[in-house]
Amino acid sequence: MDLTSPLFGPEEMEMLKNCLDSKWVTQGPITKEFEDLICARQEVKHALATTSCTAALHLSVLSLNVEPEDEVIVPAFTWITSANAAEYVGAKAVFVDIDPLTYNLDATKLESAISSKTRAIIVVHLFGLAAEMDPIMKIANRHGLAVIEDAACAIGTTYNGEAVGGIGTLGCFSFHPRKVITTGEGGCVTTNNADLAASIVSLRNHGATGLPDSTQEDIGPWTMATFKKLGFNLRLSDIQSAVGVAQFAKLDMLLKERRRLALNYSELLGHLDGIAVPTRNVNSAGHTFQSYVIRVLEGGRKKRNQIMQNLADNDIASRPGTHAVHKLEYYASRYNLKSDDYPIAAQSEDQTITLPLFPGMTEEQQNKVVSVLTSALL
């Protein structure tokens, strides 16, 4: 049984055919349609499609003019690229531990990590659950800091009824195959700031900055764009966007199915004393359950690994929740970090298991996961 599985059908094939028939396959009108759908769903003024969420995070940090020796705050439990985005521009990733109930940045520990060098806060909406944005934004505004929402897992996620991606300064989404909707690989930056949007449009397109001064030379077929800054080629193609447009039409159905399966997991597993399920600990309203992650409460990493092996022996795929980034060799050696510097993140890496959850998952498949997991806990 796979951990997840994208849902494709004739709609994607039809959109791809339309794209190929048009002969316009690089970033163009279909990508603009995809961006408009994201704007409407996430309630933002600008959405700029990119090759990945990693690219989106990189572009976001660049657009804020974060420089070497600056600091960017990142939760200690997340995928590595949340932190790498700061390192790409020579800044320092400064970690903050997480709330064990939500796996998101612990807002009560945020302010103590802010220094005179802090330029931005990257807030991750991990596994599809929004971080506590109200206290985070209050702290950020008090210190004059930008907030980047790493919403890689969070298309369709809301916080107190408000769509994520437009609460902070910038939002970054992923359309990797493990996400709710996919373009194969792909991402997007969202913002309500026109200047930041214009900067990202330029940076994702080699740093192009428009046409030259027409007073120096007439504009004509010979005219090429100007390049006043260093940029990158991080544009999403219309081929990928065609898949994204078709996927977007299914988004509400996919979210409804993921929530149904997640709530059923919690009902089936909630009586087990050896694990914590997400809906036991948090209000599931607004949670999109990009991943359904449980915590093994006793036995540490060894017991967690035994359970995952039992699942694998029964042809059931699983994964740890994600990384405690400060434990990864690059960050541990670069900043002389120890596991217990961020104990909740370290514990969460050792105790969490992502269970299979995907559209079309049958009752029989879900019951099998629950049965094997229950036996493994005994």
Coordinates of N, CA and C in Angstrom, one line a residue, residues 101-286:
L101 N 1.9 19.5 20.3 CA 0.5 19.2 19.9 C 0.2 19.5 18.4
T102 N 0.9 20.5 17.9 CA 0.6 20.9 16.5 C 1.8 20.6 15.5
Y103 N 3.0 20.4 16.1 CA 4.2 20.3 15.3 C 4.6 21.6 14.6
N104 N 4.0 22.7 14.9 CA 4.3 24.0 14.3 C 5.1 24.8 15.3
L105 N 5.7 25.9 14.8 CA 6.5 26.8 15.6 C 5.8 27.2 16.8
D106 N 6.5 27.1 18.0 CA 5.9 27.5 19.3 C 6.1 29.0 19.4
A107 N 4.9 29.7 19.3 CA 5.0 31.2 19.3 C 5.5 31.7 20.7
T108 N 5.4 30.9 21.7 CA 5.8 31.4 23.0 C 7.4 31.4 23.1
K109 N 8.0 30.7 22.2 CA 9.5 30.7 22.2 C 10.1 31.5 21.1
L110 N 9.2 32.2 20.3 CA 9.7 33.0 19.2 C 10.5 34.2 19.5
E111 N 10.0 35.0 20.4 CA 10.6 36.3 20.7 C 12.0 36.2 21.2
S112 N 12.3 35.2 22.0 CA 13.6 35.0 22.5 C 14.7 34.7 21.5
A113 N 14.2 34.3 20.3 CA 15.2 34.0 19.2 C 15.5 35.2 18.3
I114 N 14.7 36.3 18.5 CA 14.9 37.5 17.7 C 16.1 38.3 18.2
S115 N 16.9 38.7 17.2 CA 18.1 39.5 17.5 C 18.1 40.7 16.6
S116 N 19.1 41.6 16.8 CA 19.3 42.7 15.9 C 19.5 42.4 14.5
K117 N 19.9 41.1 14.2 CA 20.2 40.6 12.9 C 19.1 40.0 12.2
T118 N 18.0 39.7 12.9 CA 16.8 39.0 12.4 C 16.1 39.9 11.3
R119 N 15.9 39.3 10.2 CA 15.2 40.0 9.1 C 13.9 39.4 8.7
A120 N 13.7 38.1 9.0 CA 12.4 37.4 8.6 C 12.2 36.2 9.5
I121 N 10.9 35.8 9.5 CA 10.5 34.6 10.1 C 9.8 33.7 9.1
I122 N 10.3 32.4 9.0 CA 9.6 31.5 8.1 C 8.8 30.6 9.0
V123 N 7.5 30.6 8.8 CA 6.5 29.9 9.6 C 6.0 28.8 8.7
V124 N 6.0 27.5 9.2 CA 5.6 26.4 8.4 C 4.2 25.9 8.9
H125 N 3.3 25.7 7.9 CA 2.0 25.1 8.2 C 2.1 23.6 8.0
L126 N 2.7 22.9 9.0 CA 3.2 21.6 8.7 C 2.0 20.6 8.7
F127 N 2.1 19.7 7.7 CA 1.1 18.6 7.5 C -0.3 19.1 7.1
G128 N -0.4 20.4 6.8 CA -1.7 21.0 6.4 C -2.4 21.7 7.6
L129 N -1.8 21.8 8.7 CA -2.4 22.5 9.9 C -1.7 23.9 10.0
A130 N -2.5 24.9 10.0 CA -2.0 26.3 10.1 C -1.3 26.5 11.4
A131 N -0.2 27.2 11.4 CA 0.5 27.7 12.6 C -0.3 28.8 13.3
E132 N 0.1 29.1 14.5 CA -0.7 30.1 15.3 C -0.3 31.5 14.8
M133 N -0.9 31.9 13.7 CA -0.5 33.1 13.0 C -0.8 34.4 13.8
D134 N -1.8 34.5 14.6 CA -2.1 35.7 15.3 C -0.9 36.2 16.2
P135 N -0.5 35.3 17.2 CA 0.6 35.7 18.0 C 1.9 35.9 17.2
I136 N 2.1 35.1 16.2 CA 3.3 35.2 15.4 C 3.4 36.5 14.7
M137 N 2.2 37.0 14.1 CA 2.2 38.2 13.4 C 2.3 39.4 14.3
K138 N 1.8 39.3 15.5 CA 2.0 40.4 16.5 C 3.4 40.6 16.9
I139 N 4.1 39.5 17.1 CA 5.5 39.6 17.4 C 6.3 40.1 16.2
A140 N 6.0 39.6 15.0 CA 6.7 40.1 13.8 C 6.5 41.6 13.6
N141 N 5.3 42.0 13.7 CA 5.0 43.4 13.5 C 5.7 44.3 14.6
R142 N 5.7 43.8 15.8 CA 6.4 44.6 16.8 C 7.8 44.8 16.6
H143 N 8.5 43.8 15.9 CA 9.9 43.9 15.6 C 10.2 44.3 14.2
G144 N 9.2 44.6 13.4 CA 9.3 45.0 12.0 C 9.9 43.9 11.1
L145 N 9.5 42.7 11.3 CA 10.0 41.6 10.6 C 9.0 41.1 9.5
A146 N 9.6 40.6 8.4 CA 8.8 40.0 7.4 C 8.4 38.6 7.8
V147 N 7.3 38.1 7.4 CA 6.9 36.7 7.7 C 6.7 35.9 6.4
I148 N 7.4 34.9 6.2 CA 7.2 34.0 5.0 C 6.4 32.8 5.5
E149 N 5.3 32.5 4.9 CA 4.5 31.3 5.3 C 4.9 30.2 4.4
D150 N 5.6 29.2 4.9 CA 5.9 28.0 4.2 C 4.7 27.1 4.2
A151 N 3.9 27.3 3.2 CA 2.6 26.6 3.0 C 2.7 25.4 2.1
A152 N 3.9 24.8 2.0 CA 4.1 23.7 1.1 C 3.0 22.6 1.2
C153 N 2.6 22.4 2.5 CA 1.6 21.3 2.7 C 0.1 21.8 2.8
A154 N -0.1 23.1 2.4 CA -1.3 23.8 3.0 C -2.1 24.5 1.9
I155 N -2.2 24.0 0.7 CA -3.2 24.5 -0.2 C -4.6 24.2 0.3
G156 N -5.4 25.2 0.4 CA -6.7 25.0 1.0 C -6.8 25.1 2.5
T157 N -5.7 25.2 3.2 CA -5.7 25.4 4.7 C -6.1 26.8 5.1
T158 N -6.9 26.8 6.2 CA -7.3 28.1 6.7 C -6.9 28.2 8.2
Y159 N -6.8 29.5 8.6 CA -6.5 29.8 10.0 C -7.6 30.7 10.5
N160 N -8.4 30.2 11.5 CA -9.5 31.0 11.9 C -10.4 31.5 10.8
G161 N -10.6 30.7 9.8 CA -11.4 31.0 8.6 C -10.7 31.8 7.5
E162 N -9.4 32.2 7.7 CA -8.7 32.9 6.7 C -7.7 32.0 6.0
A163 N -7.7 32.1 4.7 CA -6.8 31.3 3.9 C -5.3 31.6 4.2
V164 N -4.5 30.6 4.4 CA -3.0 30.9 4.6 C -2.4 31.3 3.2
G165 N -1.2 31.9 3.3 CA -0.5 32.3 2.2 C -0.6 33.8 2.0
G166 N -1.6 34.5 2.6 CA -1.7 35.9 2.5 C -1.8 36.6 3.9
I167 N -1.6 35.8 4.9 CA -1.6 36.4 6.3 C -0.3 37.0 6.5
G168 N 0.8 36.4 6.1 CA 2.1 37.0 6.3 C 2.5 37.8 5.1
T169 N 3.8 38.1 5.0 CA 4.3 39.0 3.9 C 4.3 38.2 2.6
L170 N 4.6 36.9 2.6 CA 4.7 36.1 1.4 C 4.3 34.7 1.8
G171 N 3.8 33.9 0.9 CA 3.4 32.5 1.1 C 4.1 31.7 0.0
C172 N 4.4 30.4 0.4 CA 5.1 29.5 -0.6 C 4.4 28.2 -0.5
F173 N 3.9 27.7 -1.7 CA 3.2 26.5 -1.8 C 3.9 25.5 -2.7
S174 N 3.6 24.2 -2.5 CA 4.2 23.1 -3.2 C 3.1 22.3 -4.0
F175 N 3.5 21.8 -5.1 CA 2.6 21.0 -5.9 C 3.3 19.7 -6.3
H176 N 4.2 19.2 -5.3 CA 4.9 17.9 -5.4 C 3.8 16.8 -5.4
P177 N 4.1 15.6 -5.9 CA 3.1 14.6 -5.9 C 2.6 14.1 -4.5
R178 N 3.3 14.4 -3.4 CA 2.7 14.1 -2.1 C 1.8 15.1 -1.6
K179 N 1.6 16.2 -2.3 CA 0.7 17.3 -1.8 C -0.7 17.0 -2.3
V180 N -1.7 17.8 -1.8 CA -3.1 17.6 -2.1 C -3.4 17.6 -3.6
I181 N -2.8 18.6 -4.3 CA -2.9 18.6 -5.7 C -1.5 18.8 -6.2
T182 N -1.2 18.3 -7.4 CA 0.1 18.2 -7.9 C 0.3 18.7 -9.4
T183 N 1.4 19.2 -9.7 CA 1.8 19.4 -11.1 C 3.0 18.6 -11.5
G184 N 3.3 17.6 -10.7 CA 4.5 16.8 -10.8 C 5.6 17.3 -9.9
E185 N 6.2 18.4 -10.4 CA 7.0 19.3 -9.5 C 6.4 20.7 -9.8
G186 N 6.5 21.5 -8.8 CA 6.0 22.9 -9.0 C 5.7 23.6 -7.7
G187 N 5.7 24.9 -7.7 CA 5.4 25.7 -6.5 C 4.8 27.0 -6.9
C188 N 4.7 27.9 -5.9 CA 4.1 29.2 -6.1 C 4.4 30.1 -5.0
V189 N 4.6 31.4 -5.3 CA 4.8 32.4 -4.2 C 3.5 33.2 -4.3
T190 N 2.9 33.5 -3.1 CA 1.7 34.4 -3.0 C 2.1 35.6 -2.2
T191 N 1.5 36.7 -2.5 CA 1.7 38.0 -1.7 C 0.6 39.0 -2.0
N192 N 0.4 39.9 -1.1 CA -0.5 41.0 -1.4 C 0.3 42.3 -1.7
N193 N 1.6 42.2 -1.7 CA 2.5 43.3 -1.9 C 2.9 43.4 -3.4
A194 N 2.5 44.4 -4.1 CA 2.8 44.5 -5.5 C 4.3 44.6 -5.8
D195 N 5.1 45.3 -5.0 CA 6.5 45.5 -5.2 C 7.2 44.1 -5.1
L196 N 6.8 43.3 -4.1 CA 7.5 42.0 -3.9 C 7.1 41.1 -5.1
A197 N 5.8 41.2 -5.5 CA 5.4 40.4 -6.7 C 6.2 40.7 -7.9
A198 N 6.4 42.0 -8.2 CA 7.2 42.4 -9.3 C 8.6 41.9 -9.2
S199 N 9.2 41.9 -8.0 CA 10.6 41.5 -7.8 C 10.7 40.0 -8.1
I200 N 9.7 39.2 -7.7 CA 9.7 37.7 -7.9 C 9.5 37.4 -9.4
V201 N 8.6 38.2 -10.1 CA 8.4 38.0 -11.5 C 9.8 38.2 -12.2
S202 N 10.5 39.1 -11.8 CA 11.8 39.4 -12.4 C 12.8 38.3 -12.1
L203 N 12.9 38.0 -10.8 CA 13.9 37.0 -10.3 C 13.7 35.6 -10.9
R204 N 12.4 35.2 -11.1 CA 12.2 33.8 -11.6 C 12.5 33.8 -13.1
N205 N 12.6 34.9 -13.7 CA 12.8 35.0 -15.2 C 14.2 35.6 -15.5
H206 N 15.2 35.1 -14.9 CA 16.6 35.5 -15.2 C 17.0 36.9 -14.7
G207 N 16.1 37.5 -14.0 CA 16.4 38.9 -13.6 C 15.9 39.9 -14.6
A208 N 15.1 39.6 -15.6 CA 14.7 40.5 -16.6 C 13.9 41.7 -15.9
T209 N 14.3 42.9 -16.4 CA 13.7 44.1 -15.7 C 13.0 45.0 -16.7
G210 N 12.5 44.4 -17.8 CA 11.7 45.2 -18.7 C 12.4 45.7 -19.9
L211 N 11.8 46.6 -20.7 CA 12.5 47.1 -21.9 C 13.4 48.3 -21.6
P212 N 14.4 48.5 -22.5 CA 15.3 49.6 -22.3 C 14.7 50.9 -22.4
D213 N 15.4 52.0 -22.1 CA 15.0 53.4 -22.3 C 14.7 53.7 -23.7
S214 N 13.5 54.0 -24.1 CA 13.2 54.3 -25.5 C 13.7 55.6 -26.0
T215 N 14.3 56.4 -25.1 CA 14.9 57.7 -25.6 C 16.3 57.4 -26.1
Q216 N 16.8 56.3 -25.8 CA 18.2 55.9 -26.3 C 18.2 55.2 -27.6
E217 N 17.1 54.4 -27.8 CA 16.9 53.7 -29.1 C 15.5 53.3 -29.2
D218 N 15.0 53.4 -30.5 CA 13.6 53.1 -30.7 C 13.3 51.6 -30.4
I219 N 12.1 51.4 -29.9 CA 11.7 50.0 -29.5 C 11.2 49.3 -30.8
G220 N 11.7 48.1 -31.1 CA 11.3 47.4 -32.3 C 11.6 45.9 -32.2
P221 N 11.6 45.2 -33.3 CA 11.8 43.8 -33.3 C 13.2 43.4 -32.7
W222 N 14.1 44.4 -32.8 CA 15.5 44.1 -32.3 C 15.6 44.3 -30.8
T223 N 14.6 44.8 -30.1 CA 14.7 45.1 -28.7 C 14.6 43.9 -27.8
M224 N 15.6 43.8 -26.9 CA 15.6 42.7 -25.9 C 15.4 43.3 -24.5
A225 N 15.0 42.4 -23.6 CA 14.8 42.9 -22.2 C 16.1 43.4 -21.6
T226 N 16.0 44.2 -20.6 CA 17.2 44.6 -19.8 C 17.3 43.7 -18.6
F227 N 18.5 43.6 -18.0 CA 18.8 42.8 -16.9 C 19.7 43.6 -15.9
K228 N 19.0 44.1 -14.9 CA 19.7 45.0 -14.0 C 20.0 44.2 -12.7
K229 N 19.6 43.0 -12.6 CA 19.8 42.2 -11.4 C 20.1 40.7 -11.8
L230 N 20.7 40.0 -10.9 CA 21.0 38.6 -11.1 C 19.7 37.8 -10.8
G231 N 19.3 37.0 -11.8 CA 18.1 36.2 -11.6 C 18.3 34.8 -11.9
F232 N 17.2 34.0 -12.0 CA 17.3 32.6 -12.2 C 16.2 32.2 -13.2
N233 N 16.3 30.9 -13.6 CA 15.2 30.4 -14.5 C 14.4 29.4 -13.6
L234 N 13.3 29.9 -13.0 CA 12.5 29.2 -12.0 C 11.1 29.3 -12.4
R235 N 10.8 29.3 -13.7 CA 9.4 29.4 -14.2 C 8.7 28.1 -14.3
L236 N 7.5 28.0 -14.0 CA 6.7 26.8 -14.2 C 6.1 26.8 -15.6
S237 N 6.2 25.6 -16.3 CA 5.8 25.5 -17.7 C 4.3 25.4 -17.8
D238 N 3.7 25.7 -19.0 CA 2.3 25.6 -19.2 C 1.9 24.1 -19.2
I239 N 2.8 23.2 -19.5 CA 2.5 21.7 -19.5 C 2.2 21.3 -18.1
Q240 N 3.0 21.8 -17.1 CA 2.8 21.5 -15.7 C 1.5 22.2 -15.2
S241 N 1.4 23.4 -15.6 CA 0.2 24.2 -15.2 C -1.1 23.6 -15.7
A242 N -1.0 23.0 -16.8 CA -2.2 22.4 -17.4 C -2.7 21.3 -16.4
V243 N -1.8 20.5 -15.9 CA -2.1 19.5 -14.9 C -2.7 20.2 -13.7
G244 N -2.1 21.3 -13.3 CA -2.5 22.0 -12.1 C -3.9 22.6 -12.2
V245 N -4.3 23.1 -13.4 CA -5.6 23.6 -13.6 C -6.6 22.5 -13.4
A246 N -6.4 21.3 -14.0 CA -7.3 20.2 -13.9 C -7.4 19.7 -12.5
Q247 N -6.2 19.7 -11.8 CA -6.2 19.3 -10.4 C -7.0 20.2 -9.5
F248 N -6.9 21.5 -9.8 CA -7.6 22.5 -9.0 C -9.1 22.3 -9.0
A249 N -9.6 21.8 -10.1 CA -11.1 21.6 -10.2 C -11.5 20.5 -9.2
K250 N -10.6 19.7 -8.8 CA -10.8 18.6 -7.8 C -10.5 18.9 -6.4
L251 N -10.0 20.1 -6.2 CA -9.4 20.4 -4.9 C -10.4 20.2 -3.7
D252 N -11.6 20.7 -3.8 CA -12.6 20.6 -2.8 C -13.0 19.2 -2.5
M253 N -13.1 18.4 -3.5 CA -13.4 17.0 -3.4 C -12.2 16.3 -2.7
L254 N -11.0 16.6 -3.1 CA -9.8 16.0 -2.5 C -9.7 16.3 -1.0
L255 N -9.9 17.6 -0.7 CA -9.8 18.0 0.7 C -10.9 17.3 1.5
K256 N -12.1 17.2 1.0 CA -13.2 16.5 1.7 C -12.8 15.1 2.0
E257 N -12.3 14.4 1.0 CA -11.9 13.0 1.2 C -10.8 12.9 2.2
R258 N -9.8 13.7 2.1 CA -8.7 13.6 3.1 C -9.2 13.8 4.5
R259 N -10.0 14.8 4.7 CA -10.5 15.1 6.1 C -11.4 13.9 6.5
R260 N -12.2 13.3 5.6 CA -13.0 12.1 6.0 C -12.1 11.0 6.5
L261 N -11.1 10.7 5.7 CA -10.2 9.6 6.0 C -9.4 9.9 7.3
A262 N -9.0 11.1 7.5 CA -8.3 11.5 8.7 C -9.1 11.3 10.0
L263 N -10.3 11.8 9.9 CA -11.2 11.7 11.0 C -11.6 10.3 11.3
N264 N -11.7 9.4 10.3 CA -11.9 8.0 10.5 C -10.7 7.3 11.2
Y265 N -9.5 7.7 10.7 CA -8.3 7.2 11.4 C -8.4 7.5 12.9
S266 N -8.7 8.8 13.2 CA -8.7 9.2 14.6 C -9.7 8.5 15.4
E267 N -10.9 8.2 14.8 CA -11.9 7.5 15.5 C -11.4 6.0 15.8
L268 N -10.8 5.4 14.8 CA -10.3 4.0 14.9 C -9.1 3.9 15.8
L269 N -8.3 4.9 15.9 CA -7.0 4.8 16.6 C -7.1 5.6 18.0
G270 N -8.2 6.4 18.2 CA -8.2 7.2 19.3 C -8.2 6.5 20.7
H271 N -8.6 5.3 20.7 CA -8.7 4.5 22.0 C -7.4 3.9 22.4
L272 N -6.4 4.0 21.5 CA -5.1 3.3 21.8 C -4.3 4.2 22.7
D273 N -3.8 3.7 23.8 CA -3.0 4.5 24.8 C -1.6 4.8 24.3
G274 N -1.1 4.0 23.4 CA 0.3 4.1 23.0 C 0.7 5.2 22.0
I275 N -0.4 5.8 21.4 CA -0.1 6.9 20.4 C -1.0 8.1 20.6
A276 N -0.6 9.2 20.0 CA -1.4 10.4 20.0 C -1.8 10.7 18.5
V277 N -3.0 10.9 18.3 CA -3.5 11.2 16.9 C -3.7 12.7 16.8
P278 N -3.6 13.3 15.6 CA -3.7 14.7 15.5 C -5.0 15.3 15.9
T279 N -6.1 14.7 15.7 CA -7.4 15.3 16.1 C -7.7 15.2 17.5
R280 N -6.9 14.4 18.3 CA -7.1 14.4 19.7 C -6.5 15.6 20.3
N281 N -5.5 16.2 19.6 CA -4.7 17.2 20.2 C -5.0 18.6 19.7
V282 N -5.6 18.7 18.5 CA -5.8 20.0 17.9 C -7.2 20.1 17.3
N283 N -7.7 21.3 17.1 CA -8.9 21.6 16.4 C -8.7 21.4 15.0
S284 N -9.4 20.4 14.4 CA -9.2 20.0 13.0 C -9.7 21.0 12.0
A285 N -10.5 22.0 12.4 CA -11.1 23.0 11.5 C -9.9 23.7 10.7
G286 N -10.0 23.6 9.4 CA -8.9 24.3 8.6 C -7.8 23.4 8.3

